[in-house]
Amino acid sequence: MTAAPLLNETPGTHPAIDICGAPPQVPGLMDFCHLNLDTVISSGVAIFLTLAIAFLVRQRLSSAGPPGRLQLAFELAINYVRQQVHELAAEDAAFVVPLAMTIALYILIANYLEFFPLGIFPNLVPANADWNQTLAMALVVFFWTQGYSIKVLGLGGFLRKFTKPFDGALWMRILFIPLNIIEEVAKPLSLSLRLFGNIFAGVVMVFLIVLLLGQCSALPVVGPIAIAPATLAVWKGFDVLFIGAIQAFIFMLLTIVYFGQAREGLDEHH
């Protein structure tokens, strides 16, 4: 057994397709004309599974009789998210609940795609191992929170938010404007890099364990040969089940927190 049938490419490489036929001599244009084929396929599968599970839950919802296990799990999840939105954002920000739950479910499914056997589905990878994917989701949250902040605070209150701390002297608040802008711009970067880094690290670990399997194939059937497959199974179980679920939860929770921070300065503004 070699590592090649299990993992054909090193982590971080993505087969790309050109969608606009831009000439290579145009600087910077080719980057926007290429799509990572494995990310597009994986995210498409994750979207389909997310919609399928959502419609399945919706079909089985019932107000008559005791709830089933699926409905009970759904009600526990939505009650928890609703509580977090009320505590961290506001009671009138009910639209954040379906957004946060959809993000959590999609990220969870996208991370769990790593359970598919390597080599059998070469283009099906953890979609969040591509920074383009995580950055796109973070930008959606970022621009949505900025629009919500303008709606709640008004344009004047939104601009005033960048002068915090509000109880400081005028000269101090002016000095803090660049820092507040950097803090706001850094939110989508940190949100996307956190998810990407954890999922990509898991992919790298699987790649290294597969290489170990290839190296061990020429050794006698002792020690590492028995250990390496078990290590791969244990690591994938820990990384996908635990880390994948934790990262989906963190992304969801930070989304709620950012909507709460979008209201910052509301009392001072009034």
PDB file of C-alpha atoms in Angstrom:
ATOM      1  CA  MET A   1       0.000   0.000   0.000  1.00  0.00           C
ATOM      2  CA  THR A   2       1.274   3.468  -0.857  1.00  0.00           C
ATOM      3  CA  ALA A   3       0.141   6.912   0.079  1.00  0.00           C
ATOM      4  CA  ALA A   4      -0.683   7.912  -3.486  1.00  0.00           C
ATOM      5  CA  PRO A   5      -4.009   6.048  -3.818  1.00  0.00           C
ATOM      6  CA  LEU A   6      -5.154   7.454  -0.490  1.00  0.00           C
ATOM      7  CA  LEU A   7      -4.202  11.072  -1.001  1.00  0.00           C
ATOM      8  CA  ASN A   8      -3.292  12.218  -4.480  1.00  0.00           C
ATOM      9  CA  GLU A   9      -2.260  15.791  -3.707  1.00  0.00           C
ATOM     10  CA  THR A  10      -0.555  17.552  -0.859  1.00  0.00           C
ATOM     11  CA  PRO A  11      -2.795  19.676   1.410  1.00  0.00           C
ATOM     12  CA  GLY A  12      -3.306  23.216   0.189  1.00  0.00           C
ATOM     13  CA  THR A  13      -3.306  22.360  -3.516  1.00  0.00           C
ATOM     14  CA  HIS A  14      -6.604  22.664  -5.354  1.00  0.00           C
ATOM     15  CA  PRO A  15      -7.356  21.728  -8.980  1.00  0.00           C
ATOM     16  CA  ALA A  16      -8.599  24.952 -10.548  1.00  0.00           C
ATOM     17  CA  ILE A  17     -10.832  25.607 -13.547  1.00  0.00           C
ATOM     18  CA  ASP A  18     -10.824  28.772 -15.653  1.00  0.00           C
ATOM     19  CA  ILE A  19     -14.329  30.242 -15.985  1.00  0.00           C
ATOM     20  CA  CYS A  20     -13.678  33.329 -18.103  1.00  0.00           C
ATOM     21  CA  GLY A  21     -10.710  32.514 -20.330  1.00  0.00           C
ATOM     22  CA  ALA A  22      -8.763  35.580 -19.235  1.00  0.00           C
ATOM     23  CA  PRO A  23      -5.366  35.921 -20.879  1.00  0.00           C
ATOM     24  CA  PRO A  24      -2.526  35.162 -18.479  1.00  0.00           C
ATOM     25  CA  GLN A  25      -0.820  38.462 -19.255  1.00  0.00           C
ATOM     26  CA  VAL A  26      -3.562  40.416 -17.459  1.00  0.00           C
ATOM     27  CA  PRO A  27      -2.185  40.905 -13.919  1.00  0.00           C
ATOM     28  CA  GLY A  28      -4.470  39.880 -11.091  1.00  0.00           C
ATOM     29  CA  LEU A  29      -7.413  38.954 -13.323  1.00  0.00           C
ATOM     30  CA  MET A  30      -6.640  35.239 -13.447  1.00  0.00           C
ATOM     31  CA  ASP A  31      -7.075  34.936  -9.692  1.00  0.00           C
ATOM     32  CA  PHE A  32     -10.726  35.962 -10.032  1.00  0.00           C
ATOM     33  CA  CYS A  33     -11.275  33.734 -13.066  1.00  0.00           C
ATOM     34  CA  HIS A  34     -10.248  30.481 -11.395  1.00  0.00           C
ATOM     35  CA  LEU A  35     -12.423  28.288  -9.199  1.00  0.00           C
ATOM     36  CA  ASN A  36     -11.073  25.584  -6.929  1.00  0.00           C
ATOM     37  CA  LEU A  37     -12.876  22.531  -8.278  1.00  0.00           C
ATOM     38  CA  ASP A  38     -12.746  20.454  -5.090  1.00  0.00           C
ATOM     39  CA  THR A  39     -14.008  23.367  -2.959  1.00  0.00           C
ATOM     40  CA  VAL A  40     -16.902  24.039  -5.337  1.00  0.00           C
ATOM     41  CA  ILE A  41     -17.917  20.364  -5.355  1.00  0.00           C
ATOM     42  CA  SER A  42     -17.536  19.951  -1.589  1.00  0.00           C
ATOM     43  CA  SER A  43     -19.423  23.138  -0.743  1.00  0.00           C
ATOM     44  CA  GLY A  44     -22.160  22.152  -3.208  1.00  0.00           C
ATOM     45  CA  VAL A  45     -22.545  18.769  -1.507  1.00  0.00           C
ATOM     46  CA  ALA A  46     -22.570  20.458   1.911  1.00  0.00           C
ATOM     47  CA  ILE A  47     -25.242  22.920   0.771  1.00  0.00           C
ATOM     48  CA  PHE A  48     -27.400  20.100  -0.594  1.00  0.00           C
ATOM     49  CA  LEU A  49     -27.087  18.089   2.634  1.00  0.00           C
ATOM     50  CA  THR A  50     -27.824  21.177   4.739  1.00  0.00           C
ATOM     51  CA  LEU A  51     -31.026  21.868   2.805  1.00  0.00           C
ATOM     52  CA  ALA A  52     -31.995  18.190   2.883  1.00  0.00           C
ATOM     53  CA  ILE A  53     -31.593  17.973   6.668  1.00  0.00           C
ATOM     54  CA  ALA A  54     -33.431  21.274   7.161  1.00  0.00           C
ATOM     55  CA  PHE A  55     -36.411  20.120   5.089  1.00  0.00           C
ATOM     56  CA  LEU A  56     -36.364  16.739   6.846  1.00  0.00           C
ATOM     57  CA  VAL A  57     -36.540  18.423  10.245  1.00  0.00           C
ATOM     58  CA  ARG A  58     -39.297  20.737   9.017  1.00  0.00           C
ATOM     59  CA  GLN A  59     -41.331  17.792   7.709  1.00  0.00           C
ATOM     60  CA  ARG A  60     -41.119  15.940  11.026  1.00  0.00           C
ATOM     61  CA  LEU A  61     -42.038  18.887  13.234  1.00  0.00           C
ATOM     62  CA  SER A  62     -45.302  18.341  15.053  1.00  0.00           C
ATOM     63  CA  SER A  63     -47.109  20.125  17.864  1.00  0.00           C
ATOM     64  CA  ALA A  64     -49.293  17.119  18.688  1.00  0.00           C
ATOM     65  CA  GLY A  65     -48.023  14.433  20.996  1.00  0.00           C
ATOM     66  CA  PRO A  66     -44.552  13.985  22.444  1.00  0.00           C
ATOM     67  CA  PRO A  67     -41.719  15.204  20.175  1.00  0.00           C
ATOM     68  CA  GLY A  68     -39.436  12.708  18.519  1.00  0.00           C
ATOM     69  CA  ARG A  69     -35.688  12.618  19.008  1.00  0.00           C
ATOM     70  CA  LEU A  70     -35.012  14.716  15.923  1.00  0.00           C
ATOM     71  CA  GLN A  71     -37.529  17.362  16.916  1.00  0.00           C
ATOM     72  CA  LEU A  72     -36.287  17.354  20.508  1.00  0.00           C
ATOM     73  CA  ALA A  73     -32.695  17.917  19.371  1.00  0.00           C
ATOM     74  CA  PHE A  74     -33.842  20.693  17.056  1.00  0.00           C
ATOM     75  CA  GLU A  75     -35.851  22.401  19.781  1.00  0.00           C
ATOM     76  CA  LEU A  76     -32.947  22.225  22.230  1.00  0.00           C
ATOM     77  CA  ALA A  77     -30.601  23.721  19.646  1.00  0.00           C
ATOM     78  CA  ILE A  78     -32.917  26.536  18.608  1.00  0.00           C
ATOM     79  CA  ASN A  79     -33.773  27.398  22.213  1.00  0.00           C
ATOM     80  CA  TYR A  80     -30.083  27.633  23.056  1.00  0.00           C
ATOM     81  CA  VAL A  81     -29.349  29.841  20.034  1.00  0.00           C
ATOM     82  CA  ARG A  82     -32.371  32.045  20.782  1.00  0.00           C
ATOM     83  CA  GLN A  83     -31.187  32.464  24.360  1.00  0.00           C
ATOM     84  CA  GLN A  84     -27.690  33.442  23.219  1.00  0.00           C
ATOM     85  CA  VAL A  85     -29.112  35.963  20.754  1.00  0.00           C
ATOM     86  CA  HIS A  86     -31.239  37.551  23.486  1.00  0.00           C
ATOM     87  CA  GLU A  87     -28.291  37.739  25.890  1.00  0.00           C
ATOM     88  CA  LEU A  88     -25.485  38.713  23.512  1.00  0.00           C
ATOM     89  CA  ALA A  89     -27.370  40.717  20.881  1.00  0.00           C
ATOM     90  CA  ALA A  90     -30.923  41.884  21.523  1.00  0.00           C
ATOM     91  CA  GLU A  91     -34.427  40.489  21.858  1.00  0.00           C
ATOM     92  CA  ASP A  92     -35.516  42.220  18.655  1.00  0.00           C
ATOM     93  CA  ALA A  93     -32.685  40.621  16.641  1.00  0.00           C
ATOM     94  CA  ALA A  94     -34.666  37.445  15.990  1.00  0.00           C
ATOM     95  CA  PHE A  95     -33.339  37.211  12.424  1.00  0.00           C
ATOM     96  CA  VAL A  96     -29.936  36.236  13.841  1.00  0.00           C
ATOM     97  CA  VAL A  97     -31.347  32.907  15.118  1.00  0.00           C
ATOM     98  CA  PRO A  98     -31.939  31.236  11.714  1.00  0.00           C
ATOM     99  CA  LEU A  99     -28.729  32.782  10.369  1.00  0.00           C
ATOM    100  CA  ALA A 100     -26.625  31.415  13.238  1.00  0.00           C
ATOM    101  CA  MET A 101     -28.261  27.982  13.130  1.00  0.00           C
ATOM    102  CA  THR A 102     -27.833  27.691   9.356  1.00  0.00           C
ATOM    103  CA  ILE A 103     -24.162  28.674   9.613  1.00  0.00           C
ATOM    104  CA  ALA A 104     -23.559  26.128  12.370  1.00  0.00           C
ATOM    105  CA  LEU A 105     -25.314  23.306  10.510  1.00  0.00           C
ATOM    106  CA  TYR A 106     -23.563  24.069   7.218  1.00  0.00           C
ATOM    107  CA  ILE A 107     -20.098  24.288   8.791  1.00  0.00           C
ATOM    108  CA  LEU A 108     -20.720  21.060  10.718  1.00  0.00           C
ATOM    109  CA  ILE A 109     -21.721  19.183   7.562  1.00  0.00           C
ATOM    110  CA  ALA A 110     -18.869  20.715   5.544  1.00  0.00           C
ATOM    111  CA  ASN A 111     -16.399  19.570   8.207  1.00  0.00           C
ATOM    112  CA  TYR A 112     -17.927  16.093   8.416  1.00  0.00           C
ATOM    113  CA  LEU A 113     -17.274  15.529   4.713  1.00  0.00           C
ATOM    114  CA  GLU A 114     -13.842  14.356   5.850  1.00  0.00           C
ATOM    115  CA  PHE A 115     -15.475  11.085   6.900  1.00  0.00           C
ATOM    116  CA  PHE A 116     -15.723  10.064   3.236  1.00  0.00           C
ATOM    117  CA  PRO A 117     -12.962   7.564   2.353  1.00  0.00           C
ATOM    118  CA  LEU A 118      -9.856   9.135   0.876  1.00  0.00           C
ATOM    119  CA  GLY A 119      -9.165   8.223  -2.721  1.00  0.00           C
ATOM    120  CA  ILE A 120     -12.706   7.064  -3.518  1.00  0.00           C
ATOM    121  CA  PHE A 121     -14.027  10.629  -3.764  1.00  0.00           C
ATOM    122  CA  PRO A 122     -10.907  12.611  -4.759  1.00  0.00           C
ATOM    123  CA  ASN A 123     -12.745  15.923  -5.212  1.00  0.00           C
ATOM    124  CA  LEU A 124     -14.737  15.647  -1.998  1.00  0.00           C
ATOM    125  CA  VAL A 125     -12.701  17.306   0.756  1.00  0.00           C
ATOM    126  CA  PRO A 126     -13.475  19.340   3.874  1.00  0.00           C
ATOM    127  CA  ALA A 127     -14.738  22.513   2.221  1.00  0.00           C
ATOM    128  CA  ASN A 128     -13.504  24.690   5.080  1.00  0.00           C
ATOM    129  CA  ALA A 129      -9.905  23.623   4.438  1.00  0.00           C
ATOM    130  CA  ASP A 130      -9.939  26.290   1.712  1.00  0.00           C
ATOM    131  CA  TRP A 131      -9.588  29.868   2.973  1.00  0.00           C
ATOM    132  CA  ASN A 132     -11.733  31.143   0.073  1.00  0.00           C
ATOM    133  CA  GLN A 133     -14.670  29.265   1.588  1.00  0.00           C
ATOM    134  CA  THR A 134     -14.244  30.458   5.179  1.00  0.00           C
ATOM    135  CA  LEU A 135     -13.458  34.032   4.137  1.00  0.00           C
ATOM    136  CA  ALA A 136     -16.633  34.170   2.040  1.00  0.00           C
ATOM    137  CA  MET A 137     -18.757  33.149   5.043  1.00  0.00           C
ATOM    138  CA  ALA A 138     -16.934  35.606   7.306  1.00  0.00           C
ATOM    139  CA  LEU A 139     -17.503  38.448   4.821  1.00  0.00           C
ATOM    140  CA  VAL A 140     -21.228  37.650   4.705  1.00  0.00           C
ATOM    141  CA  VAL A 141     -21.380  37.961   8.496  1.00  0.00           C
ATOM    142  CA  PHE A 142     -19.200  41.101   8.439  1.00  0.00           C
ATOM    143  CA  PHE A 143     -21.241  43.055   5.892  1.00  0.00           C
ATOM    144  CA  TRP A 144     -24.516  41.916   7.451  1.00  0.00           C
ATOM    145  CA  THR A 145     -23.424  43.167  10.866  1.00  0.00           C
ATOM    146  CA  GLN A 146     -22.288  46.485   9.398  1.00  0.00           C
ATOM    147  CA  GLY A 147     -25.665  46.964   7.733  1.00  0.00           C
ATOM    148  CA  TYR A 148     -27.435  46.015  10.953  1.00  0.00           C
ATOM    149  CA  SER A 149     -25.277  48.481  12.882  1.00  0.00           C
ATOM    150  CA  ILE A 150     -26.203  51.318  10.520  1.00  0.00           C
ATOM    151  CA  LYS A 151     -29.876  50.370  10.778  1.00  0.00           C
ATOM    152  CA  VAL A 152     -29.822  50.357  14.591  1.00  0.00           C
ATOM    153  CA  LEU A 153     -27.478  53.279  15.256  1.00  0.00           C
ATOM    154  CA  GLY A 154     -28.024  55.361  12.168  1.00  0.00           C
ATOM    155  CA  LEU A 155     -25.140  56.556  10.028  1.00  0.00           C
ATOM    156  CA  GLY A 156     -24.012  59.086  12.627  1.00  0.00           C
ATOM    157  CA  GLY A 157     -24.092  56.566  15.453  1.00  0.00           C
ATOM    158  CA  PHE A 158     -22.313  54.001  13.272  1.00  0.00           C
ATOM    159  CA  LEU A 159     -19.441  56.412  12.609  1.00  0.00           C
ATOM    160  CA  ARG A 160     -19.412  57.508  16.229  1.00  0.00           C
ATOM    161  CA  LYS A 161     -18.888  53.890  17.278  1.00  0.00           C
ATOM    162  CA  PHE A 162     -15.334  54.086  15.964  1.00  0.00           C
ATOM    163  CA  THR A 163     -14.490  56.794  18.527  1.00  0.00           C
ATOM    164  CA  LYS A 164     -14.829  54.553  21.591  1.00  0.00           C
ATOM    165  CA  PRO A 165     -14.104  54.600  24.502  1.00  0.00           C
ATOM    166  CA  PHE A 166     -17.057  56.958  24.732  1.00  0.00           C
ATOM    167  CA  ASP A 167     -16.163  58.171  28.216  1.00  0.00           C
ATOM    168  CA  GLY A 168     -12.651  59.237  27.208  1.00  0.00           C
ATOM    169  CA  ALA A 169     -11.380  62.688  26.405  1.00  0.00           C
ATOM    170  CA  LEU A 170     -11.821  64.006  22.877  1.00  0.00           C
ATOM    171  CA  TRP A 171      -8.129  63.743  21.991  1.00  0.00           C
ATOM    172  CA  MET A 172      -8.046  60.155  23.264  1.00  0.00           C
ATOM    173  CA  ARG A 173     -11.104  59.186  21.248  1.00  0.00           C
ATOM    174  CA  ILE A 174      -9.517  60.643  18.110  1.00  0.00           C
ATOM    175  CA  LEU A 175      -6.353  58.613  18.699  1.00  0.00           C
ATOM    176  CA  PHE A 176      -8.409  55.436  19.060  1.00  0.00           C
ATOM    177  CA  ILE A 177     -10.177  55.814  15.689  1.00  0.00           C
ATOM    178  CA  PRO A 178      -7.484  53.950  13.662  1.00  0.00           C
ATOM    179  CA  LEU A 179      -7.350  51.178  16.281  1.00  0.00           C
ATOM    180  CA  ASN A 180     -11.131  50.795  16.242  1.00  0.00           C
ATOM    181  CA  ILE A 181     -11.133  50.591  12.445  1.00  0.00           C
ATOM    182  CA  ILE A 182      -8.402  47.940  12.502  1.00  0.00           C
ATOM    183  CA  GLU A 183     -10.329  45.997  15.138  1.00  0.00           C
ATOM    184  CA  GLU A 184     -13.446  46.000  12.972  1.00  0.00           C
ATOM    185  CA  VAL A 185     -11.635  45.033   9.769  1.00  0.00           C
ATOM    186  CA  ALA A 186      -9.800  42.237  11.581  1.00  0.00           C
ATOM    187  CA  LYS A 187     -13.052  40.503  12.540  1.00  0.00           C
ATOM    188  CA  PRO A 188     -13.645  38.683   9.217  1.00  0.00           C
ATOM    189  CA  LEU A 189      -9.953  37.817   9.004  1.00  0.00           C
ATOM    190  CA  SER A 190      -9.812  36.261  12.462  1.00  0.00           C
ATOM    191  CA  LEU A 191     -13.196  34.578  12.013  1.00  0.00           C
ATOM    192  CA  SER A 192     -12.203  32.965   8.720  1.00  0.00           C
ATOM    193  CA  LEU A 193      -8.599  32.108   9.631  1.00  0.00           C
ATOM    194  CA  ARG A 194      -9.639  30.422  12.875  1.00  0.00           C
ATOM    195  CA  LEU A 195     -11.958  28.008  11.072  1.00  0.00           C
ATOM    196  CA  PHE A 196      -9.625  27.510   8.121  1.00  0.00           C
ATOM    197  CA  GLY A 197      -6.559  26.926  10.306  1.00  0.00           C
ATOM    198  CA  ASN A 198      -8.175  24.257  12.466  1.00  0.00           C
ATOM    199  CA  ILE A 199      -9.712  22.323   9.562  1.00  0.00           C
ATOM    200  CA  PHE A 200      -6.601  22.619   7.397  1.00  0.00           C
ATOM    201  CA  ALA A 201      -4.433  21.404  10.281  1.00  0.00           C
ATOM    202  CA  GLY A 202      -6.608  18.285  10.486  1.00  0.00           C
ATOM    203  CA  VAL A 203      -6.159  17.663   6.761  1.00  0.00           C
ATOM    204  CA  VAL A 204      -2.387  18.022   7.125  1.00  0.00           C
ATOM    205  CA  MET A 205      -2.354  15.516   9.980  1.00  0.00           C
ATOM    206  CA  VAL A 206      -4.305  12.999   7.892  1.00  0.00           C
ATOM    207  CA  PHE A 207      -1.823  13.549   5.041  1.00  0.00           C
ATOM    208  CA  LEU A 208       1.129  12.881   7.350  1.00  0.00           C
ATOM    209  CA  ILE A 209      -0.480   9.732   8.771  1.00  0.00           C
ATOM    210  CA  VAL A 210      -1.179   8.482   5.226  1.00  0.00           C
ATOM    211  CA  LEU A 211       2.479   9.048   4.359  1.00  0.00           C
ATOM    212  CA  LEU A 212       3.355   7.016   7.446  1.00  0.00           C
ATOM    213  CA  LEU A 213       1.127   4.225   6.165  1.00  0.00           C
ATOM    214  CA  GLY A 214       3.000   4.280   2.866  1.00  0.00           C
ATOM    215  CA  GLN A 215       6.372   4.129   4.613  1.00  0.00           C
ATOM    216  CA  CYS A 216       5.255   1.301   6.877  1.00  0.00           C
ATOM    217  CA  SER A 217       4.078  -0.891   3.986  1.00  0.00           C
ATOM    218  CA  ALA A 218       7.644  -2.111   3.343  1.00  0.00           C
ATOM    219  CA  LEU A 219       8.270  -3.050   6.988  1.00  0.00           C
ATOM    220  CA  PRO A 220       7.491  -6.354   8.713  1.00  0.00           C
ATOM    221  CA  VAL A 221       3.966  -6.653  10.067  1.00  0.00           C
ATOM    222  CA  VAL A 222       4.793  -5.352  13.510  1.00  0.00           C
ATOM    223  CA  GLY A 223       4.664  -2.118  15.455  1.00  0.00           C
ATOM    224  CA  PRO A 224       3.996   0.871  13.172  1.00  0.00           C
ATOM    225  CA  ILE A 225       1.936  -1.088  10.640  1.00  0.00           C
ATOM    226  CA  ALA A 226      -0.656  -1.899  13.275  1.00  0.00           C
ATOM    227  CA  ILE A 227      -0.347   1.482  14.938  1.00  0.00           C
ATOM    228  CA  ALA A 228      -0.612   3.731  11.856  1.00  0.00           C
ATOM    229  CA  PRO A 229      -4.123   2.665  10.674  1.00  0.00           C
ATOM    230  CA  ALA A 230      -5.395   2.855  14.235  1.00  0.00           C
ATOM    231  CA  THR A 231      -3.808   6.295  14.606  1.00  0.00           C
ATOM    232  CA  LEU A 232      -5.526   7.461  11.423  1.00  0.00           C
ATOM    233  CA  ALA A 233      -8.903   6.206  12.634  1.00  0.00           C
ATOM    234  CA  VAL A 234      -8.504   7.713  16.098  1.00  0.00           C
ATOM    235  CA  TRP A 235      -7.285  11.048  14.758  1.00  0.00           C
ATOM    236  CA  LYS A 236     -10.077  11.359  12.200  1.00  0.00           C
ATOM    237  CA  GLY A 237     -12.627  10.529  14.858  1.00  0.00           C
ATOM    238  CA  PHE A 238     -11.239  13.158  17.227  1.00  0.00           C
ATOM    239  CA  ASP A 239     -10.535  15.796  14.583  1.00  0.00           C
ATOM    240  CA  VAL A 240     -13.768  15.487  12.615  1.00  0.00           C
ATOM    241  CA  LEU A 241     -16.248  14.723  15.393  1.00  0.00           C
ATOM    242  CA  PHE A 242     -14.853  16.939  18.140  1.00  0.00           C
ATOM    243  CA  ILE A 243     -12.844  19.698  16.435  1.00  0.00           C
ATOM    244  CA  GLY A 244     -15.326  19.979  13.553  1.00  0.00           C
ATOM    245  CA  ALA A 245     -18.250  20.414  15.948  1.00  0.00           C
ATOM    246  CA  ILE A 246     -16.345  22.862  18.164  1.00  0.00           C
ATOM    247  CA  GLN A 247     -15.408  25.049  15.197  1.00  0.00           C
ATOM    248  CA  ALA A 248     -19.012  25.123  13.971  1.00  0.00           C
ATOM    249  CA  PHE A 249     -20.118  26.168  17.460  1.00  0.00           C
ATOM    250  CA  ILE A 250     -17.435  28.880  17.752  1.00  0.00           C
ATOM    251  CA  PHE A 251     -18.259  30.360  14.335  1.00  0.00           C
ATOM    252  CA  MET A 252     -21.953  30.435  15.253  1.00  0.00           C
ATOM    253  CA  LEU A 253     -21.307  31.999  18.667  1.00  0.00           C
ATOM    254  CA  LEU A 254     -18.967  34.660  17.269  1.00  0.00           C
ATOM    255  CA  THR A 255     -21.593  35.525  14.667  1.00  0.00           C
ATOM    256  CA  ILE A 256     -24.047  36.254  17.473  1.00  0.00           C
ATOM    257  CA  VAL A 257     -21.391  38.209  19.386  1.00  0.00           C
ATOM    258  CA  TYR A 258     -20.628  40.380  16.358  1.00  0.00           C
ATOM    259  CA  PHE A 259     -24.301  41.268  15.992  1.00  0.00           C
ATOM    260  CA  GLY A 260     -24.289  42.238  19.653  1.00  0.00           C
ATOM    261  CA  GLN A 261     -21.215  44.402  19.123  1.00  0.00           C
ATOM    262  CA  ALA A 262     -22.951  46.041  16.168  1.00  0.00           C
ATOM    263  CA  ARG A 263     -25.281  47.690  18.701  1.00  0.00           C
ATOM    264  CA  GLU A 264     -22.369  49.016  20.754  1.00  0.00           C
ATOM    265  CA  GLY A 265     -22.812  52.675  21.584  1.00  0.00           C
ATOM    266  CA  LEU A 266     -26.599  52.601  21.254  1.00  0.00           C
ATOM    267  CA  ASP A 267     -27.201  53.986  24.767  1.00  0.00           C
ATOM    268  CA  GLU A 268     -24.524  56.662  24.358  1.00  0.00           C
ATOM    269  CA  HIS A 269     -25.921  57.621  20.971  1.00  0.00           C
ATOM    270  CA  HIS A 270     -29.421  58.141  22.404  1.00  0.00           C
TER     271      HIS A 270
END
